[in-house]
Short mmCIF file of C-alpha atoms (C1' of nucleotides) in Angstrom, two decimals:
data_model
loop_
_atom_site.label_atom_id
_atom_site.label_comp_id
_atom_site.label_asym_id
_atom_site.label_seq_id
_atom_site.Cartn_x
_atom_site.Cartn_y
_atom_site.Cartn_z
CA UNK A 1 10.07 -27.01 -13.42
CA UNK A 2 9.26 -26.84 -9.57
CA UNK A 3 6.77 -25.31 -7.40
CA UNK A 4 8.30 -23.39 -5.15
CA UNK A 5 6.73 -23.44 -1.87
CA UNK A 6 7.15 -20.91 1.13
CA UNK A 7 10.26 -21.18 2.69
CA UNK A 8 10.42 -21.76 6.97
CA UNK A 9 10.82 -17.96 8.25
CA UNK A 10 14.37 -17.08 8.64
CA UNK A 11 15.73 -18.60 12.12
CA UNK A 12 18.30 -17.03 14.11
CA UNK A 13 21.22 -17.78 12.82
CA UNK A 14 19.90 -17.05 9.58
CA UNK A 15 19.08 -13.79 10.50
CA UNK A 16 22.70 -13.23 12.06
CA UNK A 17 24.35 -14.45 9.40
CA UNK A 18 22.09 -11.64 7.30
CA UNK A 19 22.52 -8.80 9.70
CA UNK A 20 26.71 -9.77 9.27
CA UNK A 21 26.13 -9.82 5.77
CA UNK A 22 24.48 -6.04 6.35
CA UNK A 23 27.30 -5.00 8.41
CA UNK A 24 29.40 -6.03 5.51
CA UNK A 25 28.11 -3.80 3.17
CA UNK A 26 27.84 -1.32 5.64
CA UNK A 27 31.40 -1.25 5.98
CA UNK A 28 32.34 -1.40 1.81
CA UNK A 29 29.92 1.25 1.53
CA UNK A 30 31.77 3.82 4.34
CA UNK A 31 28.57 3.90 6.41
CA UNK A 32 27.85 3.74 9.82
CA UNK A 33 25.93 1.12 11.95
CA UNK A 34 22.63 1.83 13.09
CA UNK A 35 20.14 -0.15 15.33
CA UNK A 36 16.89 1.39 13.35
CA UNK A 37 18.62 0.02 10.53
CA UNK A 38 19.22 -3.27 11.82
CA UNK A 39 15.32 -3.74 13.23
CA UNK A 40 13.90 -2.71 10.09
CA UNK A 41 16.19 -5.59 8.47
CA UNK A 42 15.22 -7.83 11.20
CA UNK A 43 11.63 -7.25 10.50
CA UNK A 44 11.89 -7.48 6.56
CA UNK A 45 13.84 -10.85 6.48
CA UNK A 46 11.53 -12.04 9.08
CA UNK A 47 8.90 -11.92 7.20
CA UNK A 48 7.12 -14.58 4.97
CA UNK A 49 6.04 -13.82 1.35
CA UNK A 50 5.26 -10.49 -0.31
CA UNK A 51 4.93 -7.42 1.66
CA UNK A 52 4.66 -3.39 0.95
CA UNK A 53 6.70 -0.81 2.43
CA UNK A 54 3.15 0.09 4.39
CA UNK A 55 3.15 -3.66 5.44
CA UNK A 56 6.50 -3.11 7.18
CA UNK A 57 5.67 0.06 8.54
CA UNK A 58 2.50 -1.15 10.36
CA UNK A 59 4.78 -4.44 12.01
CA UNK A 60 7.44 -2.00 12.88
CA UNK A 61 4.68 0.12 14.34
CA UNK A 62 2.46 -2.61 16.66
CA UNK A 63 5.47 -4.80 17.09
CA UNK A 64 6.71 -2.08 19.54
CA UNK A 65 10.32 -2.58 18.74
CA UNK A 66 10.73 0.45 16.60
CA UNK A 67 8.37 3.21 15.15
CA UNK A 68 10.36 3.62 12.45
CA UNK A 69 9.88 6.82 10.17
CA UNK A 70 8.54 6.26 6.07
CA UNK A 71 11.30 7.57 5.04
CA UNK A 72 13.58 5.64 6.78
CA UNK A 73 12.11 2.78 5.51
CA UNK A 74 12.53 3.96 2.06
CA UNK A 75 15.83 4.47 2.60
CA UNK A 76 17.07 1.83 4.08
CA UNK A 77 15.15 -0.79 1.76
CA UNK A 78 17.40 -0.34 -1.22
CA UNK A 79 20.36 -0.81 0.95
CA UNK A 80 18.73 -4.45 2.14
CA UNK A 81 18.21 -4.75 -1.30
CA UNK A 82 21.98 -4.08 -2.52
CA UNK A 83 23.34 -5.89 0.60
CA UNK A 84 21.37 -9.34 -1.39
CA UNK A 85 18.84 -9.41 1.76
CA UNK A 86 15.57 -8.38 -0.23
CA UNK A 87 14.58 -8.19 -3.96
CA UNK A 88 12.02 -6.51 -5.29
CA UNK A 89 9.32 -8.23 -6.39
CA UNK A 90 5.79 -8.35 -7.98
CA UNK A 91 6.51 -5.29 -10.15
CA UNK A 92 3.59 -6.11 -12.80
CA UNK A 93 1.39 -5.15 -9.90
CA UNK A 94 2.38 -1.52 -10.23
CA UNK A 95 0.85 0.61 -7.18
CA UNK A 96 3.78 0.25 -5.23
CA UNK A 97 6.76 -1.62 -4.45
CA UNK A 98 7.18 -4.78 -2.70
CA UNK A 99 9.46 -7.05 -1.61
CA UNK A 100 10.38 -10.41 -0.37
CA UNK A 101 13.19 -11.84 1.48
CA UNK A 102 16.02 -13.11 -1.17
CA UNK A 103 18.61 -14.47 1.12
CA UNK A 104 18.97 -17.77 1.91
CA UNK A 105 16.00 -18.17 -0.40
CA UNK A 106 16.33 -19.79 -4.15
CA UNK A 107 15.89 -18.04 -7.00
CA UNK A 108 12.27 -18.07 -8.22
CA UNK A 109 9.64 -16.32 -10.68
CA UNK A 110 5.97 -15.38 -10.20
CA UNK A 111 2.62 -16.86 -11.83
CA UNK A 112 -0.48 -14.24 -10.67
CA UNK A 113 -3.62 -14.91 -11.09
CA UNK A 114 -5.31 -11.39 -12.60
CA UNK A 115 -8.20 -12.19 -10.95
CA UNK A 116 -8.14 -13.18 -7.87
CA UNK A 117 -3.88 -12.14 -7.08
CA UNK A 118 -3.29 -15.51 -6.16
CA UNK A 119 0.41 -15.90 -6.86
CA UNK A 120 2.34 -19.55 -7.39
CA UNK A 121 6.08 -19.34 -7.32
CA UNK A 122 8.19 -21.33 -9.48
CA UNK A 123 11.67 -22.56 -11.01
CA UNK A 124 12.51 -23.23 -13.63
CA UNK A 125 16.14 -23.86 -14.52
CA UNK A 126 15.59 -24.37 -18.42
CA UNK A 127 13.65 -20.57 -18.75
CA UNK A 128 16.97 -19.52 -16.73
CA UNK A 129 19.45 -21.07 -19.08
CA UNK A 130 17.68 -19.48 -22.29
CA UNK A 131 17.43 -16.09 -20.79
CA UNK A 132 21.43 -16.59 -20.45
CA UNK A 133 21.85 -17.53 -24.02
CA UNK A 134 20.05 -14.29 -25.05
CA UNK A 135 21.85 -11.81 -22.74
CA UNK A 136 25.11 -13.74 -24.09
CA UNK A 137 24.21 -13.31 -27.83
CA UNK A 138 24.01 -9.74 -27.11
CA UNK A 139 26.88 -9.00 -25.46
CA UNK A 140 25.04 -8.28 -21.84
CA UNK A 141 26.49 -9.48 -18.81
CA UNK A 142 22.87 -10.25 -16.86
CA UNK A 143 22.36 -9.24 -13.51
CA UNK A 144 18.72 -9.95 -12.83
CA UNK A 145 15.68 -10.38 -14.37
CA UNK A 146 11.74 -9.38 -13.75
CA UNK A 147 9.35 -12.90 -15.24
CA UNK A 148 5.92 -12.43 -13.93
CA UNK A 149 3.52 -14.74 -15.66
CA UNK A 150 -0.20 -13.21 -15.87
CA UNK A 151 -3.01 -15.34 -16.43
CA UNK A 152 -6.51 -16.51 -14.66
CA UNK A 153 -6.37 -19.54 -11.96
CA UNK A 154 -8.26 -22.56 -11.89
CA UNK A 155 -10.58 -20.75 -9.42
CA UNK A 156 -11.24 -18.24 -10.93
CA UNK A 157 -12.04 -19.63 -14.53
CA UNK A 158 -14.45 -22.08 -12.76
CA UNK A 159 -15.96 -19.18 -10.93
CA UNK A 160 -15.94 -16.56 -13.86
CA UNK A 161 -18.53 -16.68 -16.17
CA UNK A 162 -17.66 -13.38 -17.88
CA UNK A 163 -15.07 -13.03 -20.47
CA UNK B 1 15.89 -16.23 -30.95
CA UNK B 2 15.81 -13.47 -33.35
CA UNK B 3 16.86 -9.60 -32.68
CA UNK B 4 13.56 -7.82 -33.10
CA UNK B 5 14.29 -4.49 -35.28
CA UNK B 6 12.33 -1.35 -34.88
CA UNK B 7 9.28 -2.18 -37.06
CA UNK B 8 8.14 0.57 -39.52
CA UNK B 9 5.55 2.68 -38.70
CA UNK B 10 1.98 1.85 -39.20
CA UNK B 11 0.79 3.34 -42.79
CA UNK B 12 -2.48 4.61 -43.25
CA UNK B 13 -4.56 1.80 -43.76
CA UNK B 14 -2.97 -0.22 -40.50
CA UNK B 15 -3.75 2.83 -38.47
CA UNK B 16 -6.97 2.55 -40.37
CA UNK B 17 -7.31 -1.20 -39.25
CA UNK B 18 -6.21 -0.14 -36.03
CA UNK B 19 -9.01 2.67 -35.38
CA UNK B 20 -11.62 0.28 -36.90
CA UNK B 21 -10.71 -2.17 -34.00
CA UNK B 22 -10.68 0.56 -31.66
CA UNK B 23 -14.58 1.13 -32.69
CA UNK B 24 -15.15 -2.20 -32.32
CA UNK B 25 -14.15 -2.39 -29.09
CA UNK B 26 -16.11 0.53 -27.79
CA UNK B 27 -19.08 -0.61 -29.36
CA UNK B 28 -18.79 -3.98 -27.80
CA UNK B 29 -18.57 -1.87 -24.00
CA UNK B 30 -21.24 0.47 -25.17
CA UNK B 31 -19.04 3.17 -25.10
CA UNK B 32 -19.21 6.10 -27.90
CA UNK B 33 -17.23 7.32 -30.20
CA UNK B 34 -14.61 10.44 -30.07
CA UNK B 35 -12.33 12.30 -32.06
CA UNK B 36 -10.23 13.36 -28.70
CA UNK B 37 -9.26 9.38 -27.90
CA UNK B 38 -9.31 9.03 -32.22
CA UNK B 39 -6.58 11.60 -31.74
CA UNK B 40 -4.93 10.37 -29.51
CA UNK B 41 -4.76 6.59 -30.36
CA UNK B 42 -3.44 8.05 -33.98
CA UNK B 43 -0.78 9.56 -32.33
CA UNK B 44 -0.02 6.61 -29.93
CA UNK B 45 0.36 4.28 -32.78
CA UNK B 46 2.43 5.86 -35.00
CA UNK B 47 5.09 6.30 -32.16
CA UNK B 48 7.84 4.17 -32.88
CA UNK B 49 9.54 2.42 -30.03
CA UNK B 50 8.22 3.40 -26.10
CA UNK B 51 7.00 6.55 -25.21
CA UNK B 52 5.73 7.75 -21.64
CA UNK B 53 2.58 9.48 -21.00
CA UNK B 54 4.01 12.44 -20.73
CA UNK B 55 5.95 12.19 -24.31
CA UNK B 56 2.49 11.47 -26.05
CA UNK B 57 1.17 14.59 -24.21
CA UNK B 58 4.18 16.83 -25.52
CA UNK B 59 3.54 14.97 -29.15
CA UNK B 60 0.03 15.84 -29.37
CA UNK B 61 0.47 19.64 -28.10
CA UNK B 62 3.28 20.14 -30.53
CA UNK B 63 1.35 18.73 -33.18
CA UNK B 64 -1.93 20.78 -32.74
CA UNK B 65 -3.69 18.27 -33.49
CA UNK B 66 -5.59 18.25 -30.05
CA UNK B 67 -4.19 19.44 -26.84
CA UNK B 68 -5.63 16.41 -24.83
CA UNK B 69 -5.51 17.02 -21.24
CA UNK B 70 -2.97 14.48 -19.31
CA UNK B 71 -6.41 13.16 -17.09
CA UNK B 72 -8.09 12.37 -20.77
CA UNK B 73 -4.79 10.43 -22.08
CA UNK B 74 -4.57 8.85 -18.74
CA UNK B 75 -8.22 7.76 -19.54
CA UNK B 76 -7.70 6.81 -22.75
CA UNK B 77 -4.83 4.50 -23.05
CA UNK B 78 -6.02 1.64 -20.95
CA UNK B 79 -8.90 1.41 -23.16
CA UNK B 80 -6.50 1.35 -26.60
CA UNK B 81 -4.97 -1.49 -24.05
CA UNK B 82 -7.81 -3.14 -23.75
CA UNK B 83 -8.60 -3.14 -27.72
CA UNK B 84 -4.66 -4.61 -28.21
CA UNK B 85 -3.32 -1.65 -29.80
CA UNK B 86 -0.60 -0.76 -26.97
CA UNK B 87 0.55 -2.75 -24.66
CA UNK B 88 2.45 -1.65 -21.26
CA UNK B 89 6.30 -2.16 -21.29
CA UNK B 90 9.28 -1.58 -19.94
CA UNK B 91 8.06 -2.28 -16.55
CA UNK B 92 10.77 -2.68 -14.37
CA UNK B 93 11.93 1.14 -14.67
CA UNK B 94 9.28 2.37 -12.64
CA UNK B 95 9.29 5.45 -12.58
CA UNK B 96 5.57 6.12 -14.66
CA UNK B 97 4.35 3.86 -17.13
CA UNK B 98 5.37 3.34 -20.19
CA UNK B 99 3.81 1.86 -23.94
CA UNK B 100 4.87 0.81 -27.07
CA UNK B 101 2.27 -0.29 -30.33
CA UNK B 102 1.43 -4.17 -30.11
CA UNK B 103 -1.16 -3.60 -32.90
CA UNK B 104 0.27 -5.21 -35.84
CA UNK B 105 3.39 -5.98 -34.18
CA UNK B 106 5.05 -8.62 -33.38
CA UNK B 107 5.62 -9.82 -29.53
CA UNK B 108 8.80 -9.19 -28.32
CA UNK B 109 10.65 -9.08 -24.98
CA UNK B 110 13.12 -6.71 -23.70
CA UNK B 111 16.65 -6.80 -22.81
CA UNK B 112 18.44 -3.29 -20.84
CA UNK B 113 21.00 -2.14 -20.03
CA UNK B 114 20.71 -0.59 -16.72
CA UNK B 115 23.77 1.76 -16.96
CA UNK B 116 22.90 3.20 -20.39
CA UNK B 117 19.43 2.22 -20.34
CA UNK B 118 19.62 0.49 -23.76
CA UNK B 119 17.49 -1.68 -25.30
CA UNK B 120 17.38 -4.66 -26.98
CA UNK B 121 14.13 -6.34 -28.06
CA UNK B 122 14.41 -9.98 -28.85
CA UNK B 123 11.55 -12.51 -29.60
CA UNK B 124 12.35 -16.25 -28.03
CA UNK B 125 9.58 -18.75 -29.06
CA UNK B 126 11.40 -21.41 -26.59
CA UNK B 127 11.13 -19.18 -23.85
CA UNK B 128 7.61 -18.39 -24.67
CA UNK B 129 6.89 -22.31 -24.91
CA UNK B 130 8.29 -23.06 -21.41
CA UNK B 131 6.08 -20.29 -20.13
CA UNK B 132 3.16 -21.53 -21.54
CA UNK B 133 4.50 -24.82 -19.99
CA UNK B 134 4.53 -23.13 -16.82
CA UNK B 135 0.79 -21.76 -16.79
CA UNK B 136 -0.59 -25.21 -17.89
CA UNK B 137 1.44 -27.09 -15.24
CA UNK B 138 -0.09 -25.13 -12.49
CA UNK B 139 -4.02 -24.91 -14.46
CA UNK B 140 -3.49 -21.19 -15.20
CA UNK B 141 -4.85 -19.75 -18.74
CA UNK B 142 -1.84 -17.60 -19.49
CA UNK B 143 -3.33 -13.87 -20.42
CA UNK B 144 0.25 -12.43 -21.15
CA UNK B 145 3.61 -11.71 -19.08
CA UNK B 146 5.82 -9.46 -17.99
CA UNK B 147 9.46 -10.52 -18.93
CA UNK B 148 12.80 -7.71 -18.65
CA UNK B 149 16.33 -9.11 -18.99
CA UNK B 150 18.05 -6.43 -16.95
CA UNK B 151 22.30 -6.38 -17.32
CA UNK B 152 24.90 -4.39 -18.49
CA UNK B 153 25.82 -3.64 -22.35
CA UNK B 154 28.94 -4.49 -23.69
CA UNK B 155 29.49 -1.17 -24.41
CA UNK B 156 28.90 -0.12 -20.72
CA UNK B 157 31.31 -3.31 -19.52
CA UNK B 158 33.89 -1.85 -21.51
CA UNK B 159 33.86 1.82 -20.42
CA UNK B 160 32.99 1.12 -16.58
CA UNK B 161 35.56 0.41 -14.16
CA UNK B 162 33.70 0.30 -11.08
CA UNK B 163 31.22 -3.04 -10.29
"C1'" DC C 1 34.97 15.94 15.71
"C1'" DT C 2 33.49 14.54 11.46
"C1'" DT C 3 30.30 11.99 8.97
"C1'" DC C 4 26.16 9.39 8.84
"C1'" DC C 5 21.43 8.40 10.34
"C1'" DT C 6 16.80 9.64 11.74
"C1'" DG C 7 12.47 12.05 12.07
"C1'" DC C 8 9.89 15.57 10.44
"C1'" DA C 9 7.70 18.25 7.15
"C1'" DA C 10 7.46 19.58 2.67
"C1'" DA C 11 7.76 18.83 -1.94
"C1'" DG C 12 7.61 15.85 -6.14
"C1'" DG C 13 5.89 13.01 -9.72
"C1'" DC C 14 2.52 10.27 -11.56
"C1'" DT C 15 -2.24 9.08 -11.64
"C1'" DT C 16 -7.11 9.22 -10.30
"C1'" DT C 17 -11.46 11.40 -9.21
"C1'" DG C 18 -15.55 14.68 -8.82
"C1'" DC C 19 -17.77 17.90 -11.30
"C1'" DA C 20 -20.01 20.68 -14.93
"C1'" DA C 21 -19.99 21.59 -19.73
"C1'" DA C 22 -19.78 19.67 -24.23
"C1'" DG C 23 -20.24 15.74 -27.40
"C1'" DC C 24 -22.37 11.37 -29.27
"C1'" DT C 25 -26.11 8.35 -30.74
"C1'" DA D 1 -33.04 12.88 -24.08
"C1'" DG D 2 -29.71 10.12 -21.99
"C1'" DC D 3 -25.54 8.56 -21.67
"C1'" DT D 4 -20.31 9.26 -22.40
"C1'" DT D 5 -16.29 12.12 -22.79
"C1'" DT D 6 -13.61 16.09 -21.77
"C1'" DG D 7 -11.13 19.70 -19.30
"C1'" DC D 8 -10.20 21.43 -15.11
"C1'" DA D 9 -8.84 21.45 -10.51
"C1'" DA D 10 -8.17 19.02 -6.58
"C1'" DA D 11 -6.94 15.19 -4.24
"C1'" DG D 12 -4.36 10.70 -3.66
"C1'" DC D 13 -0.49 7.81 -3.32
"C1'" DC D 14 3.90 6.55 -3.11
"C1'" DT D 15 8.39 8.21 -2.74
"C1'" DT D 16 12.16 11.58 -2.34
"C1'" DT D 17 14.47 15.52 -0.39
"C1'" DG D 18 16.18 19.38 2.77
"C1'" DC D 19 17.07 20.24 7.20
"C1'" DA D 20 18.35 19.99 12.23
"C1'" DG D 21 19.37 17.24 15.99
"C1'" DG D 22 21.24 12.84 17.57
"C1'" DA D 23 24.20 8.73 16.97
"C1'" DA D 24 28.31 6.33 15.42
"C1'" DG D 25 33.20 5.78 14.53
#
DNA sequence: CTTCCTGCAAAGGCTTTGCAAAGCT
DNA sequence: AGCTTTGCAAAGCCTTTGCAGGAAG
C-alpha cells in the first residue's frame, strides 16, 4: 500500500504527447479538430488534483485563452475522458462531477475525510488483484472501478467532540 | 468471496424491528413521530433489490397507502439512512440516487455490467480487510465506502462485436 | 460542400427550500 | 402551546438538447 502523492503538473511534452493522443481519437472517432477543444484539454490536464466542470470554466474564463461555453465543456469532457486524458473522480461526493487528470498519472483510489473533505490518495496493488479475482469468477471482463473510502481524519476526530 | 443472493424480504416482525429503530432514532434527534415517513420507510424496506426515488414514489401511489409527496420522500430517506435501514448504492450510475435495505442485511458490494446494466452483488471480507488496512494506515476511522466493479458481462462479451 | 463544432437559449431531471396548514407530544 | 412534518409550488443546480452560424476536412 502507497500514498500517493500529487503528481508534478503535466510539462510540455506531456501535454503534446496528450493532445496527439486526443487527435488520435479524434480521428477513430470521424471527428474534426478543433482549437476550443484542444484549450479546454490543455487546461484540464494542466491542472493539479480534483476540479468541477465550474472550476474549469472559471480558468478558461480569467485565463483569457478561451471563454469557453458550459456546454462545450460538457461536451467535450467525456471525449477527454474516452480519449484516457481524464477520469472521473470523487463520485461519493454527489453534487456534481469532477475530474482529475488520468494520463501519465498511476492508477489510484480515494480516502475522504466526511468531515472535513480532506482526501488521501492511495495504491494499493493487493485491493486491485482481488477486485480482478471477483470480476473473473463472474465472468466480467473489468474495465474500471469507483473505491472511495469514507471515514473521519485524524483532525477531525481530535477536533470533534460530537458523535 | 461469496455471490450475495437477493435476500428475502423483511417479514413482519423485522420491519417491526426495523420501525422500532427508526423511533429510536428520532427520539434520540428529538424529532417526532409520523405515520407519512412510517409509510414510507415500510414501503422502502420491503423493496427488494434498488429502487430510485422515483420508483418508491410510484410504489406508494399505487399502493394507496399514502401518496407522499416526492419533497417528503426526499426528506425522509436520509433520515431512514441515518437510522441504518437503507443505505445509498449504486453510485456510479448517476443519474439520481439510488437505495437498497441494509437493515438486516448483509453488506455487500456491487459488480455491473455497464452494457446491460446487470448486477452482481458479492461480499469479499479480504477486500474489506485491506480497506480497513487502508483507513488505519493513514489514522482515518473508516465510516463506510463506496466500492462498484464496473465491466462487461459475459453475456454482453459474447453478443457485442464492437469494443 | 459536407459534416462537425460552438455558443446560445431553452428545456430537463433531480433535489432542495420557503411557506402555511396540519400533526405530534 | 410549541415544535415538527407535510404538501405545494417555486427555485436551484447540474447537465443535455435543438438550432443556426462558423470552422474543419
Amino acid at each position: 500500500m502507497r500514498h500517493v502523492t500529487q503528481p508534478p503538473a503535466l510539462d510540455e511534452a506531456g501535454l503534446e504527447r496528450a493532445l496527439e493522443r486526443l487527435r488520435r481519437t479524434v480521428r477513430q472517432r470521424g471527428l474534426k479538430g478543433s482549437s476550443v477543444r484542444d484549450a479546454i484539454a490543455r487546461a484540464a490536464l494542466l491542472r493539479r488534483g480534483h476540479f468541477s466542470v465550474d472550476d474549469l470554466l472559471k480558468e478558461l474564463r480569467e485565463s483569457g485563452v478561451v471563454d469557453a461555453h458550459p456546454a462545450t465543456v460538457y461536451r467535450v469532457l467525456p471525449l477527454l475522458v474516452e480519449a484516457g486524458l481524464l477520469q472521473m473522480t470523487l463520485v461519493s461526493k454527489g453534487d456534481g462531477a469532477r475530474y482529475e487528470r488520468a494520463f501519465e498519472r498511476e492508477h489510484h483510489d480515494h480516502l475522504i475525510c466526511t468531515r472535513c473533505g480532506k482526501v488521501v490518495e492511495f495504491e494499493f496493488e493487493a485491493i486491485e488483484v482481488l477486485q480482478r479475482d471477483v470480476a473473473e469468477r463472474f465472468g466480467f471482463r473489468l474495465t474500471g472501478h469507483v473505491h472511495e473510502l469514507l471515514g473521519i481524519c485524524k483532525d477531525c476526530s481530535a477536533a470533534g467532540v460530537e458523535r
